[in-house]
Short mmCIF file of C-alpha atoms and ligand atoms in Angstrom, two decimals:
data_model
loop_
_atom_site.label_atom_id
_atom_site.label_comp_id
_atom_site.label_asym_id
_atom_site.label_seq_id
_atom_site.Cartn_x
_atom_site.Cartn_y
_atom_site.Cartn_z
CA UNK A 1016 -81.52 -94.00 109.16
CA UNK A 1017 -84.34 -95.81 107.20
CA UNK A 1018 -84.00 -94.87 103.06
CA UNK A 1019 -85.96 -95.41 99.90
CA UNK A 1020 -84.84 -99.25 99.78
CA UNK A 1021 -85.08 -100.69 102.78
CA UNK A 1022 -87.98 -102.85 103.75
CA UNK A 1023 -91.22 -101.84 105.52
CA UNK A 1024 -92.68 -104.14 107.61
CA UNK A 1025 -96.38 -103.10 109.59
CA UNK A 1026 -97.86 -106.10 111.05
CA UNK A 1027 -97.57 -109.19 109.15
CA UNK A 1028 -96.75 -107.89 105.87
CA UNK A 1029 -93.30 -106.65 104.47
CA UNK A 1030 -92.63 -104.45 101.71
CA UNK A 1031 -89.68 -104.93 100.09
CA UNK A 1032 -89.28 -100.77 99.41
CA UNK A 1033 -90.54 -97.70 100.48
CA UNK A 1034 -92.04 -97.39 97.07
CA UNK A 1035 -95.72 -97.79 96.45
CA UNK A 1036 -97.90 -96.92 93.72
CA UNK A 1037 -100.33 -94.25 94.16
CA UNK A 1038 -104.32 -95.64 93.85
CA UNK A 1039 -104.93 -94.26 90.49
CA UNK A 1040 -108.71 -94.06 89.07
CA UNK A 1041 -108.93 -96.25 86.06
CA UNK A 1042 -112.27 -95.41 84.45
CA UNK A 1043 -112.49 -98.42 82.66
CA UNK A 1044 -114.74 -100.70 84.35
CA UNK A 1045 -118.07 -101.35 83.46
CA UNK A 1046 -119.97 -102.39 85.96
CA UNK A 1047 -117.52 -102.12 88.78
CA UNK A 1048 -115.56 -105.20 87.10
CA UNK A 1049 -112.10 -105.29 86.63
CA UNK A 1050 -110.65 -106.46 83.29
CA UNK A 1051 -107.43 -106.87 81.46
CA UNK A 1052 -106.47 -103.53 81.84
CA UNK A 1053 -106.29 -103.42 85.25
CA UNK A 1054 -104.66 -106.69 85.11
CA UNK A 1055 -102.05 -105.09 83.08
CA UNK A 1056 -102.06 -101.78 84.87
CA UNK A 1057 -101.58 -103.07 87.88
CA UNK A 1058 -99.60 -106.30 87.31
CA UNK A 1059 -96.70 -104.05 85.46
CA UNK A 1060 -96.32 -101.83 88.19
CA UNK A 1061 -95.38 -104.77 90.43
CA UNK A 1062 -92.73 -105.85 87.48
CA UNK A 1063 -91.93 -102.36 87.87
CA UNK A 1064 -90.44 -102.87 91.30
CA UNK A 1065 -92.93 -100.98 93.62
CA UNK A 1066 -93.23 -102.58 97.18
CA UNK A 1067 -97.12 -101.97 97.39
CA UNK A 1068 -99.35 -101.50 94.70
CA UNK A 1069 -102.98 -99.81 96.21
CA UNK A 1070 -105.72 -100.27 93.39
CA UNK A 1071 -107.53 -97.72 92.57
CA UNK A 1072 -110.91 -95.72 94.36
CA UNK A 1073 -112.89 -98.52 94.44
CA UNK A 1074 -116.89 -97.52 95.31
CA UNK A 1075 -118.44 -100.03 98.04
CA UNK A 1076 -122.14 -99.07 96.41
CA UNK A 1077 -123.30 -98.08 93.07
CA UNK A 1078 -124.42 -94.80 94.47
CA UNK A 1079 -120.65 -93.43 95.64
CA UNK A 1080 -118.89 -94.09 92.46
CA UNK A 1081 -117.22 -90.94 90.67
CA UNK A 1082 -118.32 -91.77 87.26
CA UNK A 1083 -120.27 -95.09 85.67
CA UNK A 1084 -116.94 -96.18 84.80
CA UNK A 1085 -115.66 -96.73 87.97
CA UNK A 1086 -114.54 -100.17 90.01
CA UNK A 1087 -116.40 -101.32 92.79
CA UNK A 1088 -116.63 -103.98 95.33
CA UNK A 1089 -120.75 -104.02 95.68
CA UNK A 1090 -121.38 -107.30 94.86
CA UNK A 1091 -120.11 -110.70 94.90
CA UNK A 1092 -119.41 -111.13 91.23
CA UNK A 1093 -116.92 -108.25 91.39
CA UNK A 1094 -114.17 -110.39 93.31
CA UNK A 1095 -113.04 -113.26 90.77
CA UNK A 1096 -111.32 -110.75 88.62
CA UNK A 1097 -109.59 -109.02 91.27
CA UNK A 1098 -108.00 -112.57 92.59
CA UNK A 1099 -106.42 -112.90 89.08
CA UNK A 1100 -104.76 -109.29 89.71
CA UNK A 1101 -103.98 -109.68 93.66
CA UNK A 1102 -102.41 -113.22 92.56
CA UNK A 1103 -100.37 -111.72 89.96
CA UNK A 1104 -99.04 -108.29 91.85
CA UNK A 1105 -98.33 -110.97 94.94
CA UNK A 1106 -95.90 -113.50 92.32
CA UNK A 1107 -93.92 -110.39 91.23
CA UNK A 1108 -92.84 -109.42 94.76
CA UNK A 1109 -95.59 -106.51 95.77
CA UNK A 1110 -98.16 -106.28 98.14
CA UNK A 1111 -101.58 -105.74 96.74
CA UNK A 1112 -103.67 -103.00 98.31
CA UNK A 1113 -107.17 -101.53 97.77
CA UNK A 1114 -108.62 -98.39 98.35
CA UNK A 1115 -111.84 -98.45 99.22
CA UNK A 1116 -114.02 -95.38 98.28
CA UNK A 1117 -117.73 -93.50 98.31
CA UNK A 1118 -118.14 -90.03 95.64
CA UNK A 1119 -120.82 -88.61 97.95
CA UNK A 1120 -121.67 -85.17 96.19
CA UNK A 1121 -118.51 -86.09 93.91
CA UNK A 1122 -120.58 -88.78 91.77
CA UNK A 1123 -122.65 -88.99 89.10
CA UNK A 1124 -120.01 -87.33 87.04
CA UNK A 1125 -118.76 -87.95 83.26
CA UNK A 1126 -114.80 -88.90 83.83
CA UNK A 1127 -112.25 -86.89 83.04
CA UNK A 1128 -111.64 -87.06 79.60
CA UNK A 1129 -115.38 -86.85 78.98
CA UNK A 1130 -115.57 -83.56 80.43
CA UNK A 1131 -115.47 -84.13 84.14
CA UNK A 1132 -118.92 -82.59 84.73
CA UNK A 1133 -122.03 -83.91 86.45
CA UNK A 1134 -124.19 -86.62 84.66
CA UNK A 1135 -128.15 -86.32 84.48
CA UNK A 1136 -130.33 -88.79 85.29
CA UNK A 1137 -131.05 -89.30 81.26
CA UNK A 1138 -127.28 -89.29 80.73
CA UNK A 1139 -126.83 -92.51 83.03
CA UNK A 1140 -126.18 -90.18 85.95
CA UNK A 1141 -127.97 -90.92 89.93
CA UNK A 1142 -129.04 -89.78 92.59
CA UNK A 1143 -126.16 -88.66 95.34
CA UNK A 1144 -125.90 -88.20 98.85
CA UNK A 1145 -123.75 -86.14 101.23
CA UNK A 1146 -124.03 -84.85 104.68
CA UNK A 1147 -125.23 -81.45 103.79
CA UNK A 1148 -127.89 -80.97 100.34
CA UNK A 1149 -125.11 -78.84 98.79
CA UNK A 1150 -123.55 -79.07 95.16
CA UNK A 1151 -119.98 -79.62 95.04
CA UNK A 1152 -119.96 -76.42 92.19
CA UNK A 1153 -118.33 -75.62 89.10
CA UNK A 1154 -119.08 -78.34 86.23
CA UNK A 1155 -120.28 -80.66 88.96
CA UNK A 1156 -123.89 -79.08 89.62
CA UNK A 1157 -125.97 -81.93 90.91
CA UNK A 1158 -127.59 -81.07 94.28
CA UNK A 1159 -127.00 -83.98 96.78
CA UNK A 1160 -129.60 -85.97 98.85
CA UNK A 1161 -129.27 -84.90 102.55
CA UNK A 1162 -128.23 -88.28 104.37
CA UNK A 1163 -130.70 -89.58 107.15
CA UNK A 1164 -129.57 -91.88 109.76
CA UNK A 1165 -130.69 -95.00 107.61
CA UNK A 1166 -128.58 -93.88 104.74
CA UNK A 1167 -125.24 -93.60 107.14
CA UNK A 1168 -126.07 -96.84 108.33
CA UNK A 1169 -126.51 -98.45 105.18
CA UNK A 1170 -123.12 -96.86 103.69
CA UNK A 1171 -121.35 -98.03 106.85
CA UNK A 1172 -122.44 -101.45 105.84
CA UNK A 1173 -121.62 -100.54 102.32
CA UNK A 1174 -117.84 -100.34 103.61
CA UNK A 1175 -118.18 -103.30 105.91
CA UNK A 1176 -119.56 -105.64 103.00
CA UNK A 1177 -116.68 -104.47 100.86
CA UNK A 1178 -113.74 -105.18 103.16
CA UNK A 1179 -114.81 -108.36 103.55
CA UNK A 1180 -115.04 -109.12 99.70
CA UNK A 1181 -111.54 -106.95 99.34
CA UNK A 1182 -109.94 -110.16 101.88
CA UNK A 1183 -111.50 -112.60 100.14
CA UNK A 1184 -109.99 -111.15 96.81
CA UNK A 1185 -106.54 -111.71 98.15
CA UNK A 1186 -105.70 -107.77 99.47
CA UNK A 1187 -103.36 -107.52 102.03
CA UNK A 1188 -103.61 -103.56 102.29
CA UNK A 1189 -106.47 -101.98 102.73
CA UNK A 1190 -106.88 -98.30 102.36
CA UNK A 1191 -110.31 -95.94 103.39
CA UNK A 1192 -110.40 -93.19 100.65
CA UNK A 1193 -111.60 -90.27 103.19
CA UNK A 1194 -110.02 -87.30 101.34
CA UNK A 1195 -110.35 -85.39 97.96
CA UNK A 1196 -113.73 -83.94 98.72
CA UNK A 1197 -115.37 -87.67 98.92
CA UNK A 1198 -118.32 -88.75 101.19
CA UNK A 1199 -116.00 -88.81 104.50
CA UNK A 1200 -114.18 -85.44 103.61
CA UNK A 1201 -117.04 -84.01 103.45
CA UNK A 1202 -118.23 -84.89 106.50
CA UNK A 1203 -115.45 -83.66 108.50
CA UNK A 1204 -114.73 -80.58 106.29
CA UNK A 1205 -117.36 -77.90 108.06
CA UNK A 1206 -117.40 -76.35 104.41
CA UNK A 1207 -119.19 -79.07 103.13
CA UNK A 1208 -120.87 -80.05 106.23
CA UNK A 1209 -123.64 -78.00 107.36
CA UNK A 1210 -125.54 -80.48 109.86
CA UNK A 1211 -127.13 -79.90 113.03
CA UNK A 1212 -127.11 -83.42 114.26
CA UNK A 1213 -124.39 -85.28 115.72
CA UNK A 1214 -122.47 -85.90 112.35
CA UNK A 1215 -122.50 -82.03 112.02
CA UNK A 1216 -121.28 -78.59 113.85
CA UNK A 1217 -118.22 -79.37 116.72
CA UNK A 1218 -114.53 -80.98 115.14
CA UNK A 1219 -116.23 -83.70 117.46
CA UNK A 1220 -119.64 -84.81 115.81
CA UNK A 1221 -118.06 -83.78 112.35
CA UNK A 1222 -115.67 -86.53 112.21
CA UNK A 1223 -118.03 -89.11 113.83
CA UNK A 1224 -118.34 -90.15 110.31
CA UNK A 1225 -115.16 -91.03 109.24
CA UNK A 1226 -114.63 -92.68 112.71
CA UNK A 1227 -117.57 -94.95 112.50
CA UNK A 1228 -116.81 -96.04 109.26
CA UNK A 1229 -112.95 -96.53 109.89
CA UNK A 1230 -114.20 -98.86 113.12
CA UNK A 1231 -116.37 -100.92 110.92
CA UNK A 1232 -114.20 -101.58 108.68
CA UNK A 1233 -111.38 -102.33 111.34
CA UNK A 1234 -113.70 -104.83 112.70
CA UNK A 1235 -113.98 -106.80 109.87
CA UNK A 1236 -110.49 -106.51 108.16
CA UNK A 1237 -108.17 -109.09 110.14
CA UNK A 1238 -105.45 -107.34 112.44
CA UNK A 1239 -102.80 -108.36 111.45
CA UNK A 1240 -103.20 -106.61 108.20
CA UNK A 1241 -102.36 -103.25 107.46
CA UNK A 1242 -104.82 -100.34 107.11
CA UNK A 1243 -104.17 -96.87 106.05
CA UNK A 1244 -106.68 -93.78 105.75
CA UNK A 1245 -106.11 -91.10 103.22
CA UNK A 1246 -107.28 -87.59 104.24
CA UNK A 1247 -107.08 -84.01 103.08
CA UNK A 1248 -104.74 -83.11 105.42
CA UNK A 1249 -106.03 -79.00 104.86
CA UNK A 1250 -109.14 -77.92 102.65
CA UNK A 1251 -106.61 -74.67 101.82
CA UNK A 1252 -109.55 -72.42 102.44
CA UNK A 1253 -110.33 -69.68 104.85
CA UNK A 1254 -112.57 -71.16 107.62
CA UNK A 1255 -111.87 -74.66 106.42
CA UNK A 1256 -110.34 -78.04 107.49
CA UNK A 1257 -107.10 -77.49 109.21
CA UNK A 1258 -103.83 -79.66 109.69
CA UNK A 1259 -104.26 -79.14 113.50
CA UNK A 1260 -107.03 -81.35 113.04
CA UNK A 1261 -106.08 -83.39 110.83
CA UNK A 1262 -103.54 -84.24 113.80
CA UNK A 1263 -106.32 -84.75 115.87
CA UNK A 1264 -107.89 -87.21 113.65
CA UNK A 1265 -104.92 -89.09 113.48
CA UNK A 1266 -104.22 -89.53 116.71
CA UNK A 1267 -108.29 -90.83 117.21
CA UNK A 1268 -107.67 -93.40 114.20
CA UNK A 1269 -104.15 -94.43 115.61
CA UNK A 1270 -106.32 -95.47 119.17
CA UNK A 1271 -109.11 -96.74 117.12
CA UNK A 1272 -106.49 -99.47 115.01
CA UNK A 1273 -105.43 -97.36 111.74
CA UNK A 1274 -101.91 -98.26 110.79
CA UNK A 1275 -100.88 -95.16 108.75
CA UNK A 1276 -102.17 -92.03 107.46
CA UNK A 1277 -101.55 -91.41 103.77
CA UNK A 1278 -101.39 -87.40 103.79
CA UNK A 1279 -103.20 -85.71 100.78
CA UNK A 1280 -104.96 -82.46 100.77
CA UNK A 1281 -107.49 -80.42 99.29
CA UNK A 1282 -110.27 -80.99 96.46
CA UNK A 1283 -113.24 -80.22 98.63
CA UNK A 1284 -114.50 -77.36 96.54
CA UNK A 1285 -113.76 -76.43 92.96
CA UNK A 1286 -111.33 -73.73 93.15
CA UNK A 1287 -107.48 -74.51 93.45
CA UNK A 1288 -105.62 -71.19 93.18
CA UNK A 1289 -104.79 -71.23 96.92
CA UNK A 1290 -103.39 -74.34 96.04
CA UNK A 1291 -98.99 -74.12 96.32
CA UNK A 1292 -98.20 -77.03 93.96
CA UNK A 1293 -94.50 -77.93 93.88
CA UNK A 1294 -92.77 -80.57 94.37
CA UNK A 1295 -93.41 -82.71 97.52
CA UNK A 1296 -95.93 -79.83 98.57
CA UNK A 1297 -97.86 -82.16 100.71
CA UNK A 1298 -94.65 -83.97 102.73
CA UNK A 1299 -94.67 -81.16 105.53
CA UNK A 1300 -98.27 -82.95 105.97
CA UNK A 1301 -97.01 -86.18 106.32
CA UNK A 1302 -94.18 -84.93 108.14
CA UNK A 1303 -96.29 -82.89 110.85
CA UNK A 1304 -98.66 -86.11 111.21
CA UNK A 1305 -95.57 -88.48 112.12
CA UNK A 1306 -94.28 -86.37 114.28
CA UNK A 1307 -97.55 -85.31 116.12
CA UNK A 1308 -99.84 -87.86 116.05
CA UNK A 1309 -97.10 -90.51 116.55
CA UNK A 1310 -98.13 -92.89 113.72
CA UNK A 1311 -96.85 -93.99 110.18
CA UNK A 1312 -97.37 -91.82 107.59
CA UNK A 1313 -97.21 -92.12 103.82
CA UNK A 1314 -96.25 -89.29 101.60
CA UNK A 1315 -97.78 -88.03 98.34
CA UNK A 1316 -98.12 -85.25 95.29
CA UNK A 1317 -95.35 -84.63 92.71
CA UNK A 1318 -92.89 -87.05 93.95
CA UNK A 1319 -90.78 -87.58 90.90
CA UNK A 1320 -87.30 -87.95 91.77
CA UNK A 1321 -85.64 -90.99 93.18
CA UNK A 1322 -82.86 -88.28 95.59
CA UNK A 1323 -86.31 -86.59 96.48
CA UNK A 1324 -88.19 -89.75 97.52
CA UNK A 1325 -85.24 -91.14 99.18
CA UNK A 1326 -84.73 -87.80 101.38
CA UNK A 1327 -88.47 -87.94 102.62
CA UNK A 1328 -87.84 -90.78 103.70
CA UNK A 1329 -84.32 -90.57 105.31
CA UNK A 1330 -85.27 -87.16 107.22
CA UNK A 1331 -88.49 -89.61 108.37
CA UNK A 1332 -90.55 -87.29 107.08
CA UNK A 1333 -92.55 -90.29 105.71
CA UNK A 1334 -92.41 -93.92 106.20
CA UNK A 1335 -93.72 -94.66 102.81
CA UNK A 1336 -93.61 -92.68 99.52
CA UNK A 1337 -96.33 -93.03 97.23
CA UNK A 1338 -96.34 -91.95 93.31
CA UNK A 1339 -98.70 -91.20 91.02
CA UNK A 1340 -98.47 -89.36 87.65
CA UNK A 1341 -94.70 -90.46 87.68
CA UNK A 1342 -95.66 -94.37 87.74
CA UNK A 1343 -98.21 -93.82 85.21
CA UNK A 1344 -95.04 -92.18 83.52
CA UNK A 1345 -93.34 -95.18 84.27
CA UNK A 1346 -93.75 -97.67 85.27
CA UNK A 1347 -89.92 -99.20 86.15
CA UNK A 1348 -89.28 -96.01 88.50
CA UNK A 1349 -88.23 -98.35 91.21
CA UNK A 1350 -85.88 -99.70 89.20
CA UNK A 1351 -84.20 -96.73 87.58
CA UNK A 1352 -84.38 -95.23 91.18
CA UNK A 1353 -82.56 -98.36 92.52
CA UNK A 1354 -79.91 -97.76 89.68
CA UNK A 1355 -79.81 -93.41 90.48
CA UNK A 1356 -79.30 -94.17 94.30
CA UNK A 1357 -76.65 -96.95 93.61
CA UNK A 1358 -78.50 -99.75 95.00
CA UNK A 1359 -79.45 -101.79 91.97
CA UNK A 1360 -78.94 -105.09 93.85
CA UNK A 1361 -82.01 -104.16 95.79
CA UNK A 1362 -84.25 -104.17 93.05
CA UNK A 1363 -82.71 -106.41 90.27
CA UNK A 1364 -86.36 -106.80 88.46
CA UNK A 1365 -87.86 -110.28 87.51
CA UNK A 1366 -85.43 -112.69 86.19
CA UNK A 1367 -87.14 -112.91 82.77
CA UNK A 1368 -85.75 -109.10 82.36
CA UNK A 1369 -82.82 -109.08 84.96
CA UNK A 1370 -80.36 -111.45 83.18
CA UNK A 1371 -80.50 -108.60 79.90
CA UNK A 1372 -80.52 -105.63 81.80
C1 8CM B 1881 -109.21 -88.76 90.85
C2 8CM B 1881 -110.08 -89.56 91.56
C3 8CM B 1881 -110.00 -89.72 92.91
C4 8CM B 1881 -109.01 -89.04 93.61
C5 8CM B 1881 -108.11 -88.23 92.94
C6 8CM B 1881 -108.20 -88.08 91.55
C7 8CM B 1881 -107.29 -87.24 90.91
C8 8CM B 1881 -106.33 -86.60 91.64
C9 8CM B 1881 -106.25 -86.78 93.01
O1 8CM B 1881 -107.13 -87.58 93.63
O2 8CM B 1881 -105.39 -86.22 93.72
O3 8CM B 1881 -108.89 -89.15 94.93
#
C-alpha cells in the first residue's frame, strides 16, 4: 500500500514524497519575469520538504495572462530567471514543475487584491479571445474576441514555443493549465462554448482543443519527462461539463502521452453556490479518474491534514497530493507531516536546519 512518504517515480524523474505544492498565481511579475520573490517562494517550499514544486499559471502569450502581473514564458528573456529558481528547487531535493497557462475570456483582469474585475483598455487591460464572443460575467465584463482558425493556430504555437523555453529553463514537470474556466476549459465546457465549427457542438469537436494543444506540446516536451493536465473535472452546473467526460478526456490524453491528470473542478462561470466545499471535496474526482480512465491522478482542494493526505493516498485514491492555501500557510508541512505520521527520517529537512531540529 503506497502512503504519503514513499517515492513517486513517472518516467525518469523521482519524487521523493507524494507531496507537491499546488501552482499558486503570484501576481508579482512585471513583464512575465520572475524575480526574488518567486525565487524565495518557490525555493522555500522545496526547503519545506515538498517532492514537486509546479510554478505557478504561467501565460505562453501576452494576450492569455489573468492580470498584467502575471508570469509568462513568451519570450526568450523570460528564461534566465527561472534557471536560478529550477536550479535552486532541484539542490534542495524537489522537482521543479511549470504550469503552463492561457486566461482566454479570464484575462485582462485587475488581480485579486485589486478587485479581481476586468481591466479596460485605458486601465492597461487587452483585447481577449475565447471560443465563443461571450463574457465570463460578474466583475469580469469584457466581451471576448471570437477565435478564427489563425488565432488557434497561433496559440497552439504559443504553447509549443513555451515548452520548449520551460526545458531549456531546467523544468522537469510540465503541467497544461486546462481547467478553472481558462482558454481550454472553455473550449470543452459547452457553457462557454457556443461554436458551430469543429472546435464547437459534439463532446467530440469540443475537446479538439485541448487535444491539439496537449499533442503539441507532447511533441516538443522530451518523453521521458513527466506531463500532467489539470481540468475541471465538473463545471457543477445544470447542462454543463460532466465527470463522465472528464473520464473520457482522460482516457484520450492517457493514448495521446499525458502522464497524470491533476483533478480540479469548477470556475467556468461566476457563481459558486452549487459549489460543496469541504475538505478533500474534489478527491472522489481524482479517485473516479484513476480508477476509470486507468491513469495517475493527482489530488487537490482543502487538503490540510497530514492523516488526510496520507489516506488519499493509501486508499489510491490519488497518486499525488497537491496543496495549496495550506503551503502558502506553511511552508514546512512536509516536514511537520513527516513528524504527525511518525516518519520523520523520511524527511529530515536540509542539514543547515536538521542538526537543530
Ligand atoms: C487563481 C488563478 C488561477 C487558478 C486558480 C486561482 C485560484 C484558485 C484556483 O485556481 O482554484 O487556476
Amino acid at each position: 500500500m503506497p502512503s504519503l512518504f514513499d517515492t513517486l517515480k513517472i518516467k525518469d524523474v523521482t519524487l521523493r514524497n507524494r507531496i507537491g505544492v499546488s501552482p499558486m498565481c503570484q501576481y508579482s511579475s512585471h513583464d512575465g519575469m520572475a524575480n526574488d520573490w518567486h525565487l524565495v517562494h518557490l525555493g522555500s517550499r522545496a526547503i519545506g520538504g515538498a517532492g514537486l514544486v509546479i510554478a505557478e499559471a504561467t501565460a505562453v502569450e501576452p494576450r492569455g495572462r489573468i492580470s498584467p502581473q502575471d508570469a509568462g514564458l513568451w519570450s526568450d528573456e523570460q528564461i534566465e530567471p527561472l534557471k536560478r529558481i529550477t536550479k535552486f528547487v532541484k539542490e534542495h531535493g524537489a522537482v521543479p514543475g511549470i504550469q503552463l497557462a492561457h486566461a482566454g475570456r479570464k484575462g485582462s483582469a485587475a488581480r485579486p487584491w485589486e478587485g479581481d474585475q476586468s481591466l479596460a483598455d485605458e486601465e492597461s487591460g487587452w483585447e481577449i479571445i475565447a471560443p465563443s464572443p461571450l463574457a465570463f460575467g460578474h466583475k469580469l465584463w469584457r466581451v471576448p474576441k471570437e477565435m478564427d482558425h489563425n488565432d488557434i493556430a497561433r496559440v497552439q504555437q504559443a504553447f509549443r514555443d513555451a515548452t520548449k523555453r520551460a526545458l531549456e529553463a531546467g523544468y522537469q514537470w510540465l503541467e497544461l493549465h486546462a481547467a478553472h474556466g481558462y482558454l481550454c476549459h472553455s473550449f470543452y465546457s459547452p457553457l462557454s462554448n457556443h461554436r458551430t465549427d469543429e472546435y464547437g457542438g459534439s463532446f467530440e469537436n469540443r475537446i479538439r482543443f485541448v487535444l491539439e494543444t496537449f499533442s503539441a506540446m507532447r511533441e516538443t516536451w522530451p518523453e521521458r519527462l513527466p506531463f500532467s493536465v489539470r481540468l475541471s473535472c465538473s463545471d457543477w452546473v445544470e447542462g454543463g461539463w460532466t465527470i463522465q467526460e472528464a473520464i473520457e478526456l482522460s482516457k484520450k490524453l492517457k493514448e495521446r502521452g499525458a502522464d497524470m491528470i491533476d483533478c480540479s473542478s469548477g470556475f467556468g462561470a461566476p457563481d459558486h453556490k452549487n459549489y460543496p466545499f469541504a475538505p478533500g471535496w474534489q478527491v472522489p474526482f481524482s479517485e473516479a479518474i484513476r480508477k476509470q480512465a486507468g491513469i495517475a491522478t493527482a489530488a487537490v482542494g482543502l487538503i490540510t491534514e497530514p492523516k488526510q493526505a496520507d489516506e488519499i493516498i493509501r486508499k489510491e485514491q490519488a497518486d499525488l497530493a497537491l496543496l495549496a492555501r495550506q503551503m502558502l500557510r506553511d511552508p514546512y508541512w512536509p516536514y511537520r507531516a513527516a513528524i504527525a505520521l511518525n516518519e520523520k527520517e523520511k524527511a529530515p529537512g536540509p542539514a543547515a536546519y536538521a542538526h537543530w531540529i
